[in-house]
Short mmCIF file of C-alpha atoms in Angstrom, two decimals:
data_model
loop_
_atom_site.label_atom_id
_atom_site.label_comp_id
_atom_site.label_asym_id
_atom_site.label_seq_id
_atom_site.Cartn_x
_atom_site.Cartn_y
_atom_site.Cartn_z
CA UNK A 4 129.53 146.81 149.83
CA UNK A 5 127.49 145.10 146.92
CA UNK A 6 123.87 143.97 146.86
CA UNK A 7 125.57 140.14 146.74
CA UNK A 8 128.03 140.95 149.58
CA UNK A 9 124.80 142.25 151.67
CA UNK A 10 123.07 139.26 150.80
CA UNK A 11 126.52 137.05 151.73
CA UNK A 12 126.56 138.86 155.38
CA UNK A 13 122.63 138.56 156.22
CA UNK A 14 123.38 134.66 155.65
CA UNK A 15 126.68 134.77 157.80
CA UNK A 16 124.88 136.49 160.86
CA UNK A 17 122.15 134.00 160.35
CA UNK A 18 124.47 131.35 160.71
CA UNK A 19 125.81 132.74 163.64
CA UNK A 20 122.49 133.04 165.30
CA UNK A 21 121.57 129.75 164.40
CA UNK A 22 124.83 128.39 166.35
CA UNK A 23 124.02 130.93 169.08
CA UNK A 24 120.42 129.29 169.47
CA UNK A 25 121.57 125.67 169.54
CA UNK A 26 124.39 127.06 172.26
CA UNK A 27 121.74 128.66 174.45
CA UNK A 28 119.42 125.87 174.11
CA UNK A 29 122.32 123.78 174.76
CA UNK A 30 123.03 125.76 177.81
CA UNK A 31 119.17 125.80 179.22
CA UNK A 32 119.17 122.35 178.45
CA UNK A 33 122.08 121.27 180.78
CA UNK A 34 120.48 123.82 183.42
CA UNK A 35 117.22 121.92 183.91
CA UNK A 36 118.96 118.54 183.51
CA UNK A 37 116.75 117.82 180.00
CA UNK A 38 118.42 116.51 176.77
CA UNK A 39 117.86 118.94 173.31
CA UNK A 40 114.43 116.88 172.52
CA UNK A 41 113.22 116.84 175.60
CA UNK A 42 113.82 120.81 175.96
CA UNK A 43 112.07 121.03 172.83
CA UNK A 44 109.05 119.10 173.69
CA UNK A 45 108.69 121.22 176.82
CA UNK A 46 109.11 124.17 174.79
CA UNK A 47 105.73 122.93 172.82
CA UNK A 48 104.06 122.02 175.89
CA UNK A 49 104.51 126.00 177.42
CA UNK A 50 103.93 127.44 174.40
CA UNK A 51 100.26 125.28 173.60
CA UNK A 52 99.03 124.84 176.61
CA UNK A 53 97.88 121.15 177.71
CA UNK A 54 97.98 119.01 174.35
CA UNK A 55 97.57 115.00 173.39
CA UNK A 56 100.41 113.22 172.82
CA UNK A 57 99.50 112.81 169.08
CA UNK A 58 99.91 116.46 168.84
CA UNK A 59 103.00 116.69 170.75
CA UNK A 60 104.35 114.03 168.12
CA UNK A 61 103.37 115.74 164.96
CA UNK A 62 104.78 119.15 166.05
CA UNK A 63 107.83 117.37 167.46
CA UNK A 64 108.14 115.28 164.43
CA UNK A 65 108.48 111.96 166.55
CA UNK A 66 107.40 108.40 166.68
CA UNK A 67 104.27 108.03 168.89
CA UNK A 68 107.02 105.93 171.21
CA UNK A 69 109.86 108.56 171.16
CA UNK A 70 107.19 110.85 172.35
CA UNK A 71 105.87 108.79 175.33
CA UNK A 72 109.87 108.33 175.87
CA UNK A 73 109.99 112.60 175.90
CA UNK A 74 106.88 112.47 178.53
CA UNK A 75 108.29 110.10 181.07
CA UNK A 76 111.15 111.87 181.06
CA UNK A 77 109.54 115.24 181.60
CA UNK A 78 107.13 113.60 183.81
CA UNK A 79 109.98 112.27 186.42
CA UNK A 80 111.90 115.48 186.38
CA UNK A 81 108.70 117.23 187.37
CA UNK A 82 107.92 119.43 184.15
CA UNK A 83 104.62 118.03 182.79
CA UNK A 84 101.94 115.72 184.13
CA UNK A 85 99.59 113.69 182.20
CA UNK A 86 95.50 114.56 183.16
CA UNK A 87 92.59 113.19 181.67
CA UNK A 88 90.81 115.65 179.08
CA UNK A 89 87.86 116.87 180.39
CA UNK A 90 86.06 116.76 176.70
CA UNK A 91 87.05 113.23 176.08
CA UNK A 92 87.36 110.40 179.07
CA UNK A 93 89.86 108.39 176.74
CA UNK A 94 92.46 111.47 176.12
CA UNK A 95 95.50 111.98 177.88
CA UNK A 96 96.96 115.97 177.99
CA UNK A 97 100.15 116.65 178.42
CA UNK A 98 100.27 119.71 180.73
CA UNK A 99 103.23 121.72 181.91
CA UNK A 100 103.84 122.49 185.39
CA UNK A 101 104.20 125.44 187.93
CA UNK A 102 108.07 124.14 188.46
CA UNK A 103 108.55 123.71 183.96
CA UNK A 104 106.65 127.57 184.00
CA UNK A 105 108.81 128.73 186.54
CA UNK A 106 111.88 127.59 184.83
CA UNK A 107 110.65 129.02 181.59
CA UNK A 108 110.62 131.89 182.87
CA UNK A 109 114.37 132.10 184.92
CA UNK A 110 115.83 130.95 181.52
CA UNK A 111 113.90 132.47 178.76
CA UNK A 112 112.34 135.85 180.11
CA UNK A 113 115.37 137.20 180.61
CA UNK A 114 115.97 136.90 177.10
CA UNK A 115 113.14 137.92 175.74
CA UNK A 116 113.62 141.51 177.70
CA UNK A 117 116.57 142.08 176.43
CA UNK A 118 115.91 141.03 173.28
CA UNK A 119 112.99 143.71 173.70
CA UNK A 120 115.75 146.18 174.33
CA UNK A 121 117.62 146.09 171.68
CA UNK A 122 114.78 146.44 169.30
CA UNK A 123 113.37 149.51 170.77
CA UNK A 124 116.69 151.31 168.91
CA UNK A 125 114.20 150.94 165.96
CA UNK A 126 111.34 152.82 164.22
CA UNK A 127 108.01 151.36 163.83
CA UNK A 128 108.90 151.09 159.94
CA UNK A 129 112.19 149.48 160.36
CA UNK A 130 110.46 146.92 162.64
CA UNK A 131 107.75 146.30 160.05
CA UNK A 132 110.59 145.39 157.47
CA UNK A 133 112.24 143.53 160.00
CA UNK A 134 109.06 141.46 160.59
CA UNK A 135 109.01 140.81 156.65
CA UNK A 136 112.31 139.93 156.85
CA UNK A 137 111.79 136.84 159.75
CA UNK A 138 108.56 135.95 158.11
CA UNK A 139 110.48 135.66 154.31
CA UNK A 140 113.53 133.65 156.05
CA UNK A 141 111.22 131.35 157.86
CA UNK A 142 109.16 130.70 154.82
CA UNK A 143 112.36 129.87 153.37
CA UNK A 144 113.70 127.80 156.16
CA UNK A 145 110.71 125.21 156.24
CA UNK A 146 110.45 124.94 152.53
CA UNK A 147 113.99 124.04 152.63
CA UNK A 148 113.55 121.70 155.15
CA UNK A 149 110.43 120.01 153.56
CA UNK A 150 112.94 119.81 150.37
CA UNK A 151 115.44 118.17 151.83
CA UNK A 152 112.97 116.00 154.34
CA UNK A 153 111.58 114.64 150.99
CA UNK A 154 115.07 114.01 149.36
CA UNK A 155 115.98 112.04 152.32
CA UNK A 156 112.76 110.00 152.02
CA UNK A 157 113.42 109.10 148.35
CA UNK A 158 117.13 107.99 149.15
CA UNK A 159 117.81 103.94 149.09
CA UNK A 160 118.62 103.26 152.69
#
């Protein structure tokens, strides 16, 4: 197989794991009775810890509304609450809860050990380049996505 035909396959299994991600999301989505967004708000939410709303929407990439929209409906299924910040009487946090950790971690620790698994079939070097590998295709991914973000913008609606 060719350098070009190498390059051609990395893209195809890319693809595929991108489809595989959105299906699994998909799938954890339906299981905890969220829509994509709202999955992906939650997602923030365990990953940062208790964070404003603002910050929610600028890592989200949604309207100060759409956001409050995401929290109710979080808030009524039982995933996050809203508590005053202790630093700052007039801030709101966001703030997952025991039941959105607990489902975190029947969904997505599972994967993540397996996923842990399979690596271990490689040597400290070959996870290095691996590592350089994610880190070049992600670079890639959001400077494609800032490209075609700013296309968009410039378009006549």
């Amino acid at each position: 197989m060719s350098k070009d035909e190498r390059i051609d396959a990395v893209g195809e299994q890319l693809r595929l794991l991108q489809r595989s991600f959105d299906t699994f999301d998909e799938a954890a989505a339906a299981r905890l009775g969220l829509n994509r967004t709202d999955l992906r708000c939650l997602d923030i939410v365990l990953g940062r810890g208790p964070l404003p709303a603002g910050e929610l929407s600028a890592e989200s990439k949604l309207s100060p509304g759409a956001t409050t929209t995401v929290i109710d409906r979080l808030q009524r299924a039982g995933f996050v609450t809203r508590n005053q910040d202790p630093a700052s009487r007039r801030r709101v946090l966001v703030e997952a809860t025991d039941a959105a950790r607990a489902a975190a971690a029947d969904i997505f620790v599972p994967v993540g050990i397996a996923g842990a698994r399979a690596l271990r079939r490689y040597s400290a070097d070959q996870l290095d380049l691996i590592l350089d590998f994610l880190g070049t295709a992600l670079a890639v991914h959001r400077a494609e996505t800032e490209r075609l973000t700013a296309e968009t913008a410039e378009q006549p609606h």
